[in-house]
CSV table of C-alpha atoms and ligand atoms in Angstrom, one decimal:
chain,number,residue,atom,x,y,z
A,6,MET,CA,171.9,24.3,148.8
A,7,ASN,CA,173.6,25.3,151.9
A,8,LEU,CA,176.2,22.9,152.7
A,9,VAL,CA,178.6,23.0,155.7
A,10,ALA,CA,181.7,21.0,156.3
A,11,SER,CA,181.7,18.4,159.2
A,12,THR,CA,183.0,19.9,162.6
A,13,LYS,CA,186.1,17.8,162.1
A,14,VAL,CA,186.9,19.1,158.7
A,15,GLN,CA,186.2,22.7,159.8
A,16,LYS,CA,188.9,22.2,162.4
A,17,LEU,CA,191.4,21.7,159.6
A,18,THR,CA,193.4,24.6,158.6
A,19,ALA,CA,193.6,25.8,154.9
A,20,SER,CA,196.9,24.8,153.2
A,21,ILE,CA,199.6,27.3,153.4
A,22,PHE,CA,200.6,25.8,150.1
A,23,GLN,CA,197.5,27.1,148.3
A,24,GLU,CA,198.1,30.6,149.8
A,25,VAL,CA,201.8,30.6,148.6
A,26,ALA,CA,200.6,29.4,145.2
A,27,ASP,CA,198.1,32.3,144.9
A,28,LEU,CA,200.6,34.9,145.9
A,29,LYS,CA,203.0,33.2,143.3
A,30,GLN,CA,200.1,33.7,140.6
A,31,GLN,CA,199.7,37.3,141.5
A,32,ALA,CA,203.5,37.8,141.2
A,33,LEU,CA,203.2,36.0,137.8
A,34,ASN,CA,200.5,38.1,136.7
A,35,ARG,CA,202.4,41.1,137.4
A,36,GLY,CA,205.1,39.7,135.0
A,37,LEU,CA,207.5,38.7,137.7
A,38,ASP,CA,209.6,35.7,137.0
A,39,VAL,CA,209.1,33.4,140.1
A,40,ILE,CA,211.7,30.9,141.5
A,41,ASP,CA,209.4,28.4,143.2
A,42,LEU,CA,211.2,26.8,146.4
A,43,SER,CA,208.0,26.2,148.3
A,44,VAL,CA,206.6,22.8,147.5
A,45,GLY,CA,209.0,19.7,148.1
A,46,SER,CA,208.1,18.0,144.8
A,47,PRO,CA,211.2,16.5,143.2
A,48,ASP,CA,212.2,18.2,140.0
A,49,LEU,CA,214.6,15.5,139.1
A,50,PRO,CA,213.6,12.5,137.0
A,51,PRO,CA,213.0,9.1,137.9
A,52,PRO,CA,215.4,6.6,136.9
A,53,ALA,CA,215.1,5.6,133.1
A,54,PHE,CA,215.0,1.8,134.0
A,55,VAL,CA,212.1,2.5,136.3
A,56,VAL,CA,210.2,4.4,133.7
A,57,GLU,CA,210.8,1.8,131.2
A,58,GLU,CA,209.4,-0.9,133.6
A,59,LEU,CA,206.3,1.2,134.0
A,60,VAL,CA,205.9,1.8,130.5
A,61,LYS,CA,206.2,-1.9,129.6
A,62,TYR,CA,203.5,-3.0,132.1
A,63,ALA,CA,201.1,0.0,131.3
A,64,SER,CA,201.2,-1.0,127.8
A,65,ASN,CA,199.5,-4.3,128.4
A,66,PRO,CA,195.8,-4.2,129.0
A,67,VAL,CA,195.6,-7.0,131.4
A,68,ASN,CA,197.4,-4.8,134.0
A,69,TYR,CA,194.5,-2.5,134.5
A,70,GLY,CA,192.5,-4.4,137.2
A,71,TYR,CA,192.3,-3.7,140.9
A,72,THR,CA,195.4,-5.0,142.6
A,73,LEU,CA,193.6,-4.8,146.1
A,74,LYS,CA,197.1,-4.9,147.9
A,75,GLY,CA,200.9,-5.1,147.3
A,76,ILE,CA,202.1,-7.9,145.2
A,77,PRO,CA,204.3,-10.4,146.9
A,78,GLU,CA,207.3,-9.2,144.7
A,79,PHE,CA,206.8,-5.6,146.2
A,80,HIS,CA,207.0,-6.9,149.8
A,81,GLU,CA,210.1,-8.9,148.9
A,82,ALA,CA,211.6,-5.8,147.3
A,83,VAL,CA,210.8,-3.6,150.4
A,84,SER,CA,212.5,-6.4,152.7
A,85,PHE,CA,215.7,-6.5,150.4
A,86,PHE,CA,215.9,-2.6,150.4
A,87,TYR,CA,215.7,-2.4,154.2
A,88,GLN,CA,218.2,-5.1,154.6
A,89,ARG,CA,220.6,-3.7,152.0
A,90,ARG,CA,220.3,0.0,152.8
A,91,TYR,CA,219.6,0.0,156.6
A,92,GLY,CA,220.7,-3.3,158.0
A,93,ALA,CA,217.2,-4.0,159.2
A,94,ASP,CA,215.4,-7.4,159.0
A,95,ILE,CA,211.7,-7.0,157.7
A,96,ASP,CA,209.6,-10.0,157.1
A,97,PRO,CA,208.0,-9.3,153.7
A,98,GLU,CA,204.9,-11.2,154.5
A,99,LYS,CA,203.9,-9.9,157.9
A,100,GLU,CA,206.1,-6.7,158.4
A,101,VAL,CA,205.3,-4.6,155.1
A,102,LEU,CA,202.1,-2.9,154.2
A,103,GLN,CA,201.9,-1.3,150.8
A,104,LEU,CA,200.5,2.4,150.6
A,105,MET,CA,199.5,4.9,148.1
A,106,GLY,CA,202.4,7.2,149.2
A,107,SER,CA,203.3,7.5,152.8
A,108,GLN,CA,200.8,10.2,153.1
A,109,ASP,CA,198.1,7.7,152.8
A,110,GLY,CA,199.3,5.9,155.7
A,111,LEU,CA,200.0,8.8,157.8
A,112,ALA,CA,196.6,10.2,157.1
A,113,HIS,CA,194.8,7.0,157.8
A,114,LEU,CA,196.6,5.6,160.7
A,115,ALA,CA,195.2,7.8,163.3
A,116,THR,CA,191.6,6.7,162.6
A,117,ALA,CA,192.6,3.2,162.6
A,118,ILE,CA,194.2,3.4,166.1
A,119,ILE,CA,193.0,6.5,167.9
A,120,ASN,CA,189.7,6.9,169.9
A,121,PRO,CA,188.3,10.2,170.8
A,122,GLY,CA,190.1,11.6,173.8
A,123,ASP,CA,193.2,9.5,173.2
A,124,TYR,CA,196.4,11.5,173.2
A,125,VAL,CA,199.0,11.7,170.4
A,126,LEU,CA,202.3,13.2,170.9
A,127,VAL,CA,203.4,15.2,167.7
A,128,PRO,CA,206.5,17.3,166.8
A,129,ASP,CA,206.3,21.1,166.6
A,130,PRO,CA,207.2,22.0,164.0
A,131,GLY,CA,205.9,19.0,162.1
A,132,TYR,CA,204.6,17.9,158.7
A,133,PRO,CA,201.0,19.0,158.7
A,134,ILE,CA,199.2,15.6,158.1
A,135,TYR,CA,200.4,14.5,161.6
A,136,GLU,CA,198.2,16.9,163.3
A,137,ALA,CA,195.6,16.8,160.7
A,138,SER,CA,195.2,13.0,161.0
A,139,VAL,CA,194.8,13.3,164.7
A,140,THR,CA,192.1,16.0,164.5
A,141,ILE,CA,190.1,13.7,162.0
A,142,ALA,CA,190.3,11.0,164.3
A,143,GLY,CA,189.1,13.0,167.2
A,144,GLY,CA,192.3,12.5,169.1
A,145,VAL,CA,193.8,15.1,171.2
A,146,LEU,CA,197.2,16.6,170.2
A,147,TYR,CA,200.0,17.2,172.5
A,148,SER,CA,203.0,19.1,170.9
A,149,MET,CA,206.5,18.2,171.6
A,150,PRO,CA,208.7,21.2,170.7
A,151,LEU,CA,211.6,20.7,168.5
A,152,LEU,CA,214.1,23.2,169.6
A,153,ALA,CA,217.6,24.1,168.2
A,154,GLU,CA,219.1,24.0,171.6
A,155,ASN,CA,218.1,20.3,171.8
A,156,ASN,CA,219.2,19.4,168.5
A,157,PHE,CA,215.6,19.4,167.3
A,158,LEU,CA,214.8,16.3,169.6
A,159,PRO,CA,211.9,16.2,171.7
A,160,VAL,CA,212.6,16.1,175.5
A,161,LEU,CA,210.8,13.0,176.6
A,162,GLU,CA,211.4,13.8,180.3
A,163,ASP,CA,209.3,17.1,179.8
A,164,ILE,CA,206.1,15.2,179.0
A,165,PRO,CA,203.9,15.0,182.1
A,166,GLN,CA,203.0,11.4,183.3
A,167,GLN,CA,199.3,12.4,183.5
A,168,ILE,CA,199.5,13.0,179.6
A,169,LEU,CA,201.6,9.8,179.1
A,170,GLU,CA,198.8,7.9,180.8
A,171,LYS,CA,196.4,9.0,178.2
A,172,THR,CA,198.8,8.7,175.3
A,173,LYS,CA,198.5,6.0,172.6
A,174,MET,CA,200.8,7.2,169.9
A,175,MET,CA,203.8,9.3,169.2
A,176,ILE,CA,205.0,10.6,165.7
A,177,LEU,CA,208.7,11.3,165.0
A,178,SER,CA,210.7,12.1,161.8
A,179,TYR,CA,214.4,12.0,161.4
A,180,PRO,CA,215.3,13.5,159.1
A,181,GLY,CA,212.0,15.3,158.8
A,182,ASN,CA,210.1,18.1,157.1
A,183,PRO,CA,210.4,21.1,157.9
A,184,VAL,CA,213.1,20.2,160.5
A,185,THR,CA,216.0,18.5,158.7
A,186,ALA,CA,217.8,17.1,161.8
A,187,LEU,CA,218.8,13.6,162.2
A,188,ALA,CA,218.5,11.4,165.2
A,189,ASP,CA,221.4,9.1,166.6
A,190,ARG,CA,220.9,5.4,167.6
A,191,SER,CA,220.9,6.3,171.3
A,192,PHE,CA,217.8,8.6,170.9
A,193,PHE,CA,215.9,5.9,169.1
A,194,GLU,CA,216.9,3.4,172.0
A,195,LYS,CA,215.6,6.1,174.3
A,196,VAL,CA,212.5,6.2,172.6
A,197,ILE,CA,211.9,2.4,172.4
A,198,ASN,CA,212.3,2.1,176.2
A,199,PHE,CA,210.0,5.0,176.6
A,200,ALA,CA,207.5,3.4,174.4
A,201,LYS,CA,207.6,0.1,176.2
A,202,ARG,CA,207.4,1.7,179.6
A,203,ASN,CA,204.3,3.7,178.6
A,204,ASN,CA,202.7,1.5,176.1
A,205,ILE,CA,202.8,4.1,173.3
A,206,LEU,CA,203.0,3.1,169.5
A,207,ILE,CA,205.9,4.9,167.9
A,208,VAL,CA,205.2,6.1,164.5
A,209,HIS,CA,208.6,7.0,162.5
A,210,ASP,CA,208.1,9.0,159.3
A,211,PHE,CA,211.3,8.3,157.2
A,212,ALA,CA,210.2,9.7,153.8
A,213,TYR,CA,213.7,11.2,153.4
A,214,SER,CA,215.7,8.2,154.2
A,215,GLU,CA,217.9,8.6,151.0
A,216,LEU,CA,218.6,12.2,151.1
A,217,ILE,CA,221.2,12.3,153.8
A,218,TYR,CA,224.3,14.3,153.2
A,219,ASP,CA,227.9,14.6,154.1
A,220,ASN,CA,228.3,11.0,155.0
A,221,HIS,CA,226.0,11.0,157.9
A,222,PRO,CA,224.7,7.5,158.8
A,223,GLN,CA,221.2,6.8,157.6
A,224,ILE,CA,219.7,5.3,160.6
A,225,SER,CA,216.1,3.6,160.1
A,226,PHE,CA,214.2,3.3,163.3
A,227,MET,CA,213.7,-0.4,162.3
A,228,SER,CA,217.4,-1.2,162.6
A,229,VAL,CA,217.3,-0.4,166.3
A,230,PRO,CA,216.6,-3.6,168.4
A,231,GLY,CA,213.3,-3.7,170.0
A,232,ALA,CA,211.7,-1.1,167.4
A,233,LYS,CA,209.4,-3.6,165.9
A,234,GLU,CA,207.9,-4.4,169.2
A,235,VAL,CA,206.7,-0.9,169.6
A,236,GLY,CA,206.6,0.7,166.1
A,237,ILE,CA,206.2,1.3,162.5
A,238,GLU,CA,208.2,3.3,159.9
A,239,PHE,CA,206.7,4.9,157.1
A,240,ASN,CA,208.9,5.2,153.8
A,241,SER,CA,208.2,6.2,150.2
A,242,LEU,CA,209.5,6.0,146.7
A,243,SER,CA,208.5,9.6,146.1
A,244,LYS,CA,211.7,11.3,147.0
A,245,THR,CA,214.2,8.4,146.8
A,246,PHE,CA,213.4,7.6,143.2
A,247,ASN,CA,211.5,10.8,142.2
A,248,LEU,CA,208.2,9.0,141.8
A,249,ALA,CA,206.1,11.4,143.8
A,250,GLY,CA,203.2,11.4,141.3
A,251,CYS,CA,203.0,7.6,141.1
A,252,ARG,CA,201.7,7.5,144.7
A,253,ILE,CA,203.6,4.6,146.1
A,254,GLY,CA,205.0,4.0,149.6
A,255,TYR,CA,204.8,1.5,152.2
A,256,ALA,CA,205.1,1.0,156.2
A,257,VAL,CA,207.2,-1.6,157.8
A,258,GLY,CA,207.5,-2.9,161.3
A,259,ASN,CA,205.0,-3.9,164.1
A,260,GLY,CA,202.6,-6.6,162.4
A,261,GLN,CA,199.7,-6.0,164.6
A,262,ALA,CA,199.8,-2.2,164.0
A,263,LEU,CA,200.1,-2.8,160.1
A,264,ASN,CA,197.2,-5.3,160.2
A,265,ILE,CA,194.9,-2.7,161.8
A,266,LEU,CA,196.0,0.0,159.3
A,267,GLY,CA,195.7,-2.7,156.4
A,268,THR,CA,192.3,-3.6,157.6
A,269,PHE,CA,191.0,-0.1,157.5
A,270,LYS,CA,192.5,0.6,154.1
A,271,SER,CA,190.8,-2.4,152.6
A,272,GLN,CA,187.7,-0.5,152.9
A,273,ILE,CA,189.1,2.7,151.4
A,274,ASP,CA,191.2,1.9,148.3
A,275,TYR,CA,191.8,-1.1,146.1
A,276,GLY,CA,195.5,-1.0,145.7
A,277,VAL,CA,198.2,0.6,143.7
A,278,PHE,CA,198.1,0.2,139.7
A,279,TYR,CA,200.1,-2.9,138.8
A,280,PRO,CA,202.5,-1.2,136.5
A,281,ILE,CA,203.5,1.2,139.3
A,282,GLN,CA,204.0,-1.8,141.6
A,283,LYS,CA,206.4,-3.2,139.2
A,284,ALA,CA,208.3,-0.1,138.5
A,285,ALA,CA,208.7,0.2,142.3
A,286,VAL,CA,210.0,-3.3,142.6
A,287,ALA,CA,212.9,-2.4,139.9
A,288,ALA,CA,213.7,0.7,141.8
A,289,LEU,CA,213.9,-1.0,145.2
A,290,THR,CA,216.2,-3.7,143.9
A,291,SER,CA,218.4,-2.0,141.6
A,292,ASN,CA,221.9,-1.2,142.4
A,293,PHE,CA,221.4,2.2,143.8
A,294,THR,CA,224.0,4.1,142.1
A,295,ILE,CA,221.4,6.7,141.2
A,296,LEU,CA,221.0,7.4,145.0
A,297,GLN,CA,224.6,8.4,145.3
A,298,GLU,CA,224.3,10.8,142.4
A,299,GLN,CA,221.1,12.2,143.6
A,300,VAL,CA,222.7,13.1,147.1
A,301,LYS,CA,225.5,14.8,145.3
A,302,GLU,CA,223.3,16.9,143.4
A,303,TYR,CA,221.3,18.0,146.4
A,304,GLU,CA,224.4,18.5,148.6
A,305,PHE,CA,225.6,20.9,145.6
A,306,ARG,CA,222.2,22.6,145.6
A,307,ARG,CA,222.4,23.2,149.3
A,308,ASP,CA,225.9,24.4,149.3
A,309,THR,CA,225.2,26.8,146.2
A,310,LEU,CA,222.2,28.5,147.9
A,311,MET,CA,224.0,28.7,151.3
A,312,ALA,CA,227.0,30.2,149.8
A,313,GLY,CA,225.0,32.8,147.8
A,314,LEU,CA,222.9,33.7,150.9
A,315,GLU,CA,226.1,34.0,153.1
A,316,LYS,CA,227.2,36.8,150.8
A,317,SER,CA,224.3,38.8,152.0
A,318,GLY,CA,225.2,38.1,155.6
A,319,TRP,CA,222.2,35.7,156.0
A,320,GLN,CA,224.0,32.5,157.5
A,321,LEU,CA,222.0,29.5,157.5
A,322,ALA,CA,222.4,26.3,159.4
A,323,LYS,CA,223.7,23.4,157.0
A,324,SER,CA,220.8,20.9,156.4
A,325,PRO,CA,222.2,17.5,157.2
A,326,ALA,CA,219.4,15.9,155.1
A,327,THR,CA,216.2,16.2,153.0
A,328,MET,CA,215.4,18.6,150.1
A,329,PHE,CA,215.0,21.6,152.4
A,330,LEU,CA,216.7,24.1,154.3
A,331,TRP,CA,215.2,25.1,157.7
A,332,ALA,CA,216.2,28.6,157.7
A,333,LYS,CA,216.1,31.1,160.6
A,334,ILE,CA,215.1,34.3,159.3
A,335,PRO,CA,217.0,37.6,159.9
A,336,ALA,CA,215.9,39.4,163.0
A,337,GLY,CA,212.9,41.9,163.0
A,338,TRP,CA,210.8,39.7,160.5
A,339,LYS,CA,207.9,37.4,161.2
A,340,SER,CA,207.9,34.2,159.2
A,341,ARG,CA,204.7,35.1,157.2
A,342,GLN,CA,205.6,38.6,156.5
A,343,PHE,CA,209.1,37.5,155.2
A,344,ALA,CA,207.8,34.7,153.0
A,345,PHE,CA,205.0,36.7,151.5
A,346,GLU,CA,207.1,40.0,150.9
A,347,LEU,CA,209.9,37.8,149.3
A,348,ILE,CA,207.4,36.5,146.8
A,349,SER,CA,205.7,39.7,146.0
A,350,HIS,CA,209.0,41.9,145.7
A,351,ALA,CA,211.8,39.3,144.9
A,352,GLY,CA,209.7,36.5,143.2
A,353,VAL,CA,211.2,33.9,145.2
A,354,ALA,CA,208.7,31.5,147.0
A,355,VAL,CA,209.3,29.7,150.3
A,356,ILE,CA,206.9,28.4,153.0
A,357,PRO,CA,206.6,30.4,156.3
A,358,GLY,CA,207.8,28.2,159.1
A,359,ASP,CA,204.8,28.8,161.4
A,360,ALA,CA,202.7,26.8,158.9
A,361,PHE,CA,204.3,23.8,160.6
A,362,GLY,CA,203.5,24.7,164.1
A,363,LYS,CA,204.0,27.4,166.5
A,364,GLN,CA,207.7,26.8,167.1
A,365,GLY,CA,208.3,27.4,163.4
A,366,GLU,CA,207.8,31.2,163.8
A,367,GLY,CA,211.0,32.7,163.1
A,368,TYR,CA,211.9,30.4,160.2
A,369,VAL,CA,211.2,29.8,156.6
A,370,ARG,CA,211.5,26.5,154.6
A,371,ILE,CA,213.3,26.5,151.4
A,372,ALA,CA,213.0,23.4,149.1
A,373,LEU,CA,216.1,22.9,146.9
A,374,VAL,CA,213.8,21.8,144.0
A,375,GLN,CA,215.4,24.1,141.3
A,376,PRO,CA,218.8,23.5,139.4
A,377,PRO,CA,221.8,25.3,140.8
A,378,GLU,CA,221.7,28.4,138.5
A,379,ARG,CA,218.3,29.3,139.7
A,380,LEU,CA,219.2,28.8,143.3
A,381,SER,CA,222.1,31.2,142.7
A,382,GLU,CA,219.8,33.5,141.1
A,383,ALA,CA,217.3,33.1,144.2
A,384,ALA,CA,220.3,33.9,146.5
A,385,ALA,CA,221.0,37.1,144.5
A,386,ARG,CA,217.3,38.2,144.6
A,387,ILE,CA,217.1,37.4,148.2
A,388,HIS,CA,220.4,39.6,148.9
A,389,GLU,CA,218.7,42.7,147.0
A,390,PHE,CA,215.5,42.2,149.0
A,391,LEU,CA,217.3,42.0,152.5
A,392,VAL,CA,219.1,45.1,151.4
A,393,GLU,CA,216.1,47.1,150.3
A,394,TYR,CA,213.6,45.9,152.9
A,395,ALA,CA,215.9,45.5,155.8
A,396,HIS,CA,213.9,45.9,159.1
B,411,PLP,C1,207.9,14.2,156.0
B,411,PLP,C2,207.0,13.7,154.9
B,411,PLP,N1,206.4,12.7,155.2
B,411,PLP,C3,205.4,12.2,154.0
B,411,PLP,C4,205.3,12.7,153.0
B,411,PLP,C5,204.6,12.1,152.0
B,411,PLP,O1,205.1,11.7,151.1
B,411,PLP,P1,204.4,10.5,149.9
B,411,PLP,O2,203.1,10.5,150.3
B,411,PLP,O3,204.6,11.1,148.5
B,411,PLP,O4,205.2,9.4,150.3
B,411,PLP,C6,206.0,14.0,152.6
B,411,PLP,C7,205.8,14.7,151.4
B,411,PLP,O5,206.3,15.8,151.3
B,411,PLP,C8,206.8,14.5,153.6
B,411,PLP,O6,207.4,15.5,153.5
């Protein structure tokens, strides 16, 4: 059989994560110990009471049917969580849509909303599904550069009027991946006015809402007046409660947009496993002490790695949030060459920044998904690598 992928799928680029995983395997085959700081999958455990809830419901055979959609308790729990954590009012019935991870929603939203030829504004660098979902939908991408000199915020005034006339949607993420910067309230207010003026749906990805450090405020787009008129926010239990493999997340906000996405999704999947929904309810309605402990652990990891790297003269900008460092690489290197040689020679796996967009050249993304001792060891190896292979 000679089978060729559809033209849409042909346009998607191969995942960098696979390429890095292959290099990692080659290094392992050569007997090298590899410290994997590439994929943002949490290494920390979910809270014990959440696992207990999951096990309790999973041990009852009546809970194995299709759920079709979120149970009312889950909707209530999300509304409670949004009020408690971010001071945002969310109507549990009309303003919550359950998802199989926020990736599910991010991947399908463009197909539900975008017609061929519609423009979508996406951040560069940005999390890969933003671009891929628009490509699948046949939409046209317009990249908004996120530059250090603009605090990694897009300059809305730079987007030409003729593009705005054709634009239906804009995707933002603060804090994001790979760019870990935060936005303040005034930026979100500006975005809301911009969206109203130009009739654009705002999609805010808030997957790292609970990994925010140094007492920076956690600002949900939904807590800003007017946000629900123009936008939705994706969130997830993957990073907040270390439930990445359970595939449970949600979108909140504009009821019309959520309805459209929900209608499309009703043709695609038949809901999240009931025990996972119950475990998520337990997590979202808990006393949240685990969240503070987790923030401390990631802060410590970040500081440990940064202190280690400073010794080798590689000074990184301090990540205010997320499980990543968005690290400007030493002069003379290209992102891919740096990342690939680092795996081969030093056994430290990171992701080259250009995998997230053109503006990511000159950076690598380092995930803080190893215990502090391993991060110290990674810093020591990077030091040796920089001395030996200096450009
Ligand atoms: C910025 C961002 N958004 C969304 C996701 C998807 O997460 P999930 O589908 O597990 O909620 C990720 C995962 O790494 C992410 O980094």
